[in-house]
Coordinates of C-alpha atoms in Angstrom, one line a residue:
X1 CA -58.4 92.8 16.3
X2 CA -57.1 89.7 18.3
X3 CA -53.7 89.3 18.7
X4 CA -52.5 86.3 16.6
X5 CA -50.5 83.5 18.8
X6 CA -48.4 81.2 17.6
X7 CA -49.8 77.8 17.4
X8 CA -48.0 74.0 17.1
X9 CA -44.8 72.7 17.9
X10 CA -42.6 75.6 17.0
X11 CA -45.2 78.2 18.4
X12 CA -44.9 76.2 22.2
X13 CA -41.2 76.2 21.7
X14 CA -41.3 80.0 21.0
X15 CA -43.0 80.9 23.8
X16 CA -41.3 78.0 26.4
X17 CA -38.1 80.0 25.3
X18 CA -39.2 83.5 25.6
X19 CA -40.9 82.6 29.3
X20 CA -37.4 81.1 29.8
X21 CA -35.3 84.3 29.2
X22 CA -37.9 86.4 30.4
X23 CA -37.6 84.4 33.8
X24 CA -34.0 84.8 33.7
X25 CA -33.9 88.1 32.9
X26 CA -36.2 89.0 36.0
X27 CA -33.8 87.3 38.2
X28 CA -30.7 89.0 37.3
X29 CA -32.9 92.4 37.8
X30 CA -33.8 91.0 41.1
X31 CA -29.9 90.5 42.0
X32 CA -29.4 93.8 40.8
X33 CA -31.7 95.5 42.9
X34 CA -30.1 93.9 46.2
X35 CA -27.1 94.8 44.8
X36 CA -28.6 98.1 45.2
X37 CA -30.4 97.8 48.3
X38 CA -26.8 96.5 49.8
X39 CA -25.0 99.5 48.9
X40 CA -27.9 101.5 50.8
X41 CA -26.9 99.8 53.9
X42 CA -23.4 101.1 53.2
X43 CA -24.1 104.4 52.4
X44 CA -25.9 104.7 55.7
X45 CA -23.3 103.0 57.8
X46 CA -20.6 105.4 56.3
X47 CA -23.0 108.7 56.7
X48 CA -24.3 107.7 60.4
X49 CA -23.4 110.4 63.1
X50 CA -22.2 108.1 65.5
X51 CA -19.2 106.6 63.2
X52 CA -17.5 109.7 63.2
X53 CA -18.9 112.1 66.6
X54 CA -20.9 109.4 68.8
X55 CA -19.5 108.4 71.9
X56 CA -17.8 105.4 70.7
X57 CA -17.3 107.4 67.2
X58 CA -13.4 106.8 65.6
X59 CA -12.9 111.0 66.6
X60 CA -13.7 110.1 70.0
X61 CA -10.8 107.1 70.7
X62 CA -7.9 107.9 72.8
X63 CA -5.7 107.0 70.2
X64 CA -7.0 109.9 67.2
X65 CA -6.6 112.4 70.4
X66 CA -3.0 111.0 71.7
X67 CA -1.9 111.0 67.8
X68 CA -3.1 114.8 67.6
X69 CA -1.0 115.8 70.7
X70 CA 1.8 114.1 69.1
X71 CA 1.6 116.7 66.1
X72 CA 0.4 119.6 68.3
X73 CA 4.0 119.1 70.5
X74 CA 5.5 118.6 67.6
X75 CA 4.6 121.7 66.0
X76 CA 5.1 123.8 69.6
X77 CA 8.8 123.7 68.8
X78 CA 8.7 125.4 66.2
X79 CA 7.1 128.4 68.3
X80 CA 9.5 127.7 71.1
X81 CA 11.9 128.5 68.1
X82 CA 10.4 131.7 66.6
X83 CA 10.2 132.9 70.4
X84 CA 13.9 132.6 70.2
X85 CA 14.6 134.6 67.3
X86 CA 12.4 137.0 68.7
X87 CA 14.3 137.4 72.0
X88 CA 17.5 137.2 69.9
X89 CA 16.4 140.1 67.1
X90 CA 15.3 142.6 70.1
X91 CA 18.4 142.3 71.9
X92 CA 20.8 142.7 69.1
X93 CA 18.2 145.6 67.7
X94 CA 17.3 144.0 63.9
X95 CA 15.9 146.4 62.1
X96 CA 14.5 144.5 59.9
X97 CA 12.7 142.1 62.1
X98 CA 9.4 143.3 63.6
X99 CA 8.9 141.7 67.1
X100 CA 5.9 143.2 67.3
X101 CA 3.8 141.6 64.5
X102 CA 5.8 138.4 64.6
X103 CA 4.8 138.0 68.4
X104 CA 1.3 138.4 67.8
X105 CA 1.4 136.1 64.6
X106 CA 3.0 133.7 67.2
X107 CA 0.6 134.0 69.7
X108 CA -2.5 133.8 67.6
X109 CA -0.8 130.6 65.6
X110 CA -0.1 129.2 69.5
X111 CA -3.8 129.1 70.4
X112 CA -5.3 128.0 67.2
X113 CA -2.6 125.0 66.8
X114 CA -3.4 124.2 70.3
X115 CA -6.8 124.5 69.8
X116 CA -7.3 122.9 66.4
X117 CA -8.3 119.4 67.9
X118 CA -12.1 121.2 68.9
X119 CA -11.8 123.3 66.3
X120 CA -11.5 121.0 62.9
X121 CA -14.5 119.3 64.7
X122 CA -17.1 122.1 64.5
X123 CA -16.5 122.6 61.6
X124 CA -17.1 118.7 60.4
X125 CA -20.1 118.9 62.8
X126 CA -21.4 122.5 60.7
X127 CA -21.0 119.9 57.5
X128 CA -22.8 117.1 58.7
X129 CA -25.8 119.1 59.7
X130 CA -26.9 120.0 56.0
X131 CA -25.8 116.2 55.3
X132 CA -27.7 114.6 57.6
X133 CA -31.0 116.5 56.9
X134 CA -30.6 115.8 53.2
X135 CA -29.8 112.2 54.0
X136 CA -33.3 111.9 56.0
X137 CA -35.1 114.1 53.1
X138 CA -33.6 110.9 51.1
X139 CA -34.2 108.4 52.5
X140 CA -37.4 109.0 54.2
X141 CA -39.4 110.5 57.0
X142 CA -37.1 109.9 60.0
X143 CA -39.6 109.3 62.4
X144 CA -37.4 109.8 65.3
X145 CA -34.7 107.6 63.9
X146 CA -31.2 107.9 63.4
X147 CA -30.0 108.1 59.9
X148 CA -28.8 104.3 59.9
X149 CA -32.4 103.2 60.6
X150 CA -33.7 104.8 58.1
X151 CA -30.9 103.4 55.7
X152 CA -31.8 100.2 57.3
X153 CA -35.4 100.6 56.5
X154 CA -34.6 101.7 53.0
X155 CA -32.8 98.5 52.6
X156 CA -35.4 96.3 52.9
X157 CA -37.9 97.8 51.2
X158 CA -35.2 98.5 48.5
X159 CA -38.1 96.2 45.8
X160 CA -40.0 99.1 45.4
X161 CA -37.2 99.7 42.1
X162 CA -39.1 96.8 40.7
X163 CA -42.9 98.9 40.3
X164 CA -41.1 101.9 39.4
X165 CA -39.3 100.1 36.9
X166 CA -41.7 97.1 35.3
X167 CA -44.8 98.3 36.7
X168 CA -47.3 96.1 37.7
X169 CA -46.2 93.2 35.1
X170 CA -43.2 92.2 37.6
X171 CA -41.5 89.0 36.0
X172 CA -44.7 89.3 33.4
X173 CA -43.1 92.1 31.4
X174 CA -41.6 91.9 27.9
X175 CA -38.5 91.4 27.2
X176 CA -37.4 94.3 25.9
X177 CA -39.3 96.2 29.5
X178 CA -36.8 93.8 31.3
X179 CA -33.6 94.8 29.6
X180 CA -33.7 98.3 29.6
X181 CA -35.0 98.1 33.6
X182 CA -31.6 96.0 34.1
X183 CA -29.9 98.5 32.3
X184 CA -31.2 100.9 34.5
X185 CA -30.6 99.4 37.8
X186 CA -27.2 98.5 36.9
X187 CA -26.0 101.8 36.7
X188 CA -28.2 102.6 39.6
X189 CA -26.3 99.9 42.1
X190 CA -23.0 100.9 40.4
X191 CA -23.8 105.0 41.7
X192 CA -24.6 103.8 44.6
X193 CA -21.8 101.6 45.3
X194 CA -19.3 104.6 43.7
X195 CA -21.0 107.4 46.1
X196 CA -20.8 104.6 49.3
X197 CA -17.3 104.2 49.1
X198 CA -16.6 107.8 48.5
X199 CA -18.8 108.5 51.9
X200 CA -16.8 105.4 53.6
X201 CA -13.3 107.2 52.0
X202 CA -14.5 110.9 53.3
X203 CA -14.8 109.2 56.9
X204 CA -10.8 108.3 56.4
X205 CA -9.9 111.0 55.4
X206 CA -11.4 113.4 58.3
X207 CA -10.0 111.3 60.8
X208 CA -6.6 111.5 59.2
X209 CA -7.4 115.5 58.7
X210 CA -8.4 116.3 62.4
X211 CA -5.2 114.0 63.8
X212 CA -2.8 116.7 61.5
X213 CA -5.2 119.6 62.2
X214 CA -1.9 121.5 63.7
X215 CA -0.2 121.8 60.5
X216 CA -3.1 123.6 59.0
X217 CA -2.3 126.7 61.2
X218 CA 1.1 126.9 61.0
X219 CA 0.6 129.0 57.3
X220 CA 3.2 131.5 58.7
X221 CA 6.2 128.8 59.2
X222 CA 8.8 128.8 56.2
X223 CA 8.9 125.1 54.8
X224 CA 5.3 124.3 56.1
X225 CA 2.8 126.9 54.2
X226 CA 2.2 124.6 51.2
X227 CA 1.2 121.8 53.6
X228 CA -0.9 124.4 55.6
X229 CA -2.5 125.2 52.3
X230 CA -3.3 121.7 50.9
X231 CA -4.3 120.7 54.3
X232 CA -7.4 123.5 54.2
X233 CA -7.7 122.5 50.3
X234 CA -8.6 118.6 51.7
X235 CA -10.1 120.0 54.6
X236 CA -12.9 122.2 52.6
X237 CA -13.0 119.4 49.4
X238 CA -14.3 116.6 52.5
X239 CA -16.6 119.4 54.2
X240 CA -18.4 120.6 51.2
X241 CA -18.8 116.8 48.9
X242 CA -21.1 115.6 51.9
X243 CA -23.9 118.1 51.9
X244 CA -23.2 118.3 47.8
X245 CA -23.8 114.8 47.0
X246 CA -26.5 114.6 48.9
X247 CA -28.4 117.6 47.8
X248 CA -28.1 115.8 44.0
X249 CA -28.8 112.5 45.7
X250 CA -32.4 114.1 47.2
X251 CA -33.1 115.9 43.8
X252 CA -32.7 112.8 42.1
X253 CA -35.4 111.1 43.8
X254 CA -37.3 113.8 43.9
X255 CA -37.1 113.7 40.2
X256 CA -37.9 109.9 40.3
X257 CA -41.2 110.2 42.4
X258 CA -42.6 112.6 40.4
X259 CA -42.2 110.3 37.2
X260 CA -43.3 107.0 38.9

């Protein structure tokens, strides 16, 4: 049977004000979907190699370096300390010290303090490896590109949301069609933006890590174990979110290709 239409005055005004807030309605979906496609272009600036390990990357200015020295020499006088109780407890015969163990303990704490500058960056480079190869599964075939071109490219074809969501109606789509799509997209752009910052916040919080990487080896030092310890608790919460977010990030569109 044919669909019955409205007809007269009342029936044009109908449908001028339903093309109306269907237009509108479009509109704010398209905004939305920039929104979106913006908060791409931050996610990949904040996951892109070169911000953190390039050559002009923020753990590769003399100032991170000179600010890690400043800890390491800092936490060498506490060695140049236990070294003196050391001398002190094998001259006067302590029983109850063991120069032999703490010497070693002192040694090995030496070298990784003094070392933890190359160290804490291995192991952010280990994390950014499954990272990065999610982040390309994500946002594309790479191509030969860096990550931050394929963001890039992501970005501006960012409109494909609108056939995933409307279909092939576009602004022609019902009403109804439009509001649950801006629904949708909404919390879309707001995830996005949430995980961006989060990625932007992880970058912080690395470079702050690696500049106090000394303290996380000093676990044997009265007074500085519980920093030791929440230092590797920061440390390992960073290192693991990356490749984690990710990973739900790829299934997610995954999942969204295979209903489109």
């Amino acid at each position: 049977p044919k669909e019955e239409t409205p007809s007269g005055f009342f029936g044009y005004m109908f449908q001028a004000i339903q093309s109306a807030i269907s237009w509108l309605l479009y509109k704010v979906f398209q905004v939305l979907v920039w929104v979106a496609a913006a908060a791409i272009g931050l996610f990949g600036f904040a996951i892109n190699a070169d911000l953190i390990s390039g050559p002009t990357g923020l753990l590769n200015q003399p100032v991170i370096y000179e600010l890690w020295k400043f800890i390491r020499d800092f936490c060498n006088i506490f060695f140049i300390l236990m070294l003196l109780i050391g001398a002190f407890s094998m001259v006067f015969q302590l029983s109850s010290y063991n120069a032999k163990k703490t010497l070693l303990s002192i040694i090995l704490a030496a070298l990784f303090v003094n070392f933890s500058f190359p160290l804490s960056r291995v192991l952010i480079d280990v994390s950014n490896v499954p990272t990065y190869f999610f982040a390309q599964q994500t946002l594309g075939s790479s191509g030969g590109k860096s990550v931050s071109q394929v963001a890039g490219g992501a970005l501006l074809s960012a409109t494909g949301m609108e056939k995933l969501l409307l279909g092939n109606k576009g602004k022609d789509a019902e009403v109804p069609t439009l509001i649950v799509a801006i629904v949708f997209i909404f919390m879309f752009a707001v995830a996005l933006c949430i995980l961006a910052v989060l990625f932007v916040i992880r970058v912080v919080s690395l470079v702050v890590l690696v500049i106090f990487s000394p303290i996380g080896f000093m676990k044997f030092v009265p007074g500085i174990s519980g920093y030791a310890d929440e230092w590797w608790k920061k440390l390992v919460g960073n290192l693991v979110f990356a490749p984690a977010a990710m990973l739900m990030l790829l299934v997610s569109v995954r999942f969204a290709e295979v209903i489109q």
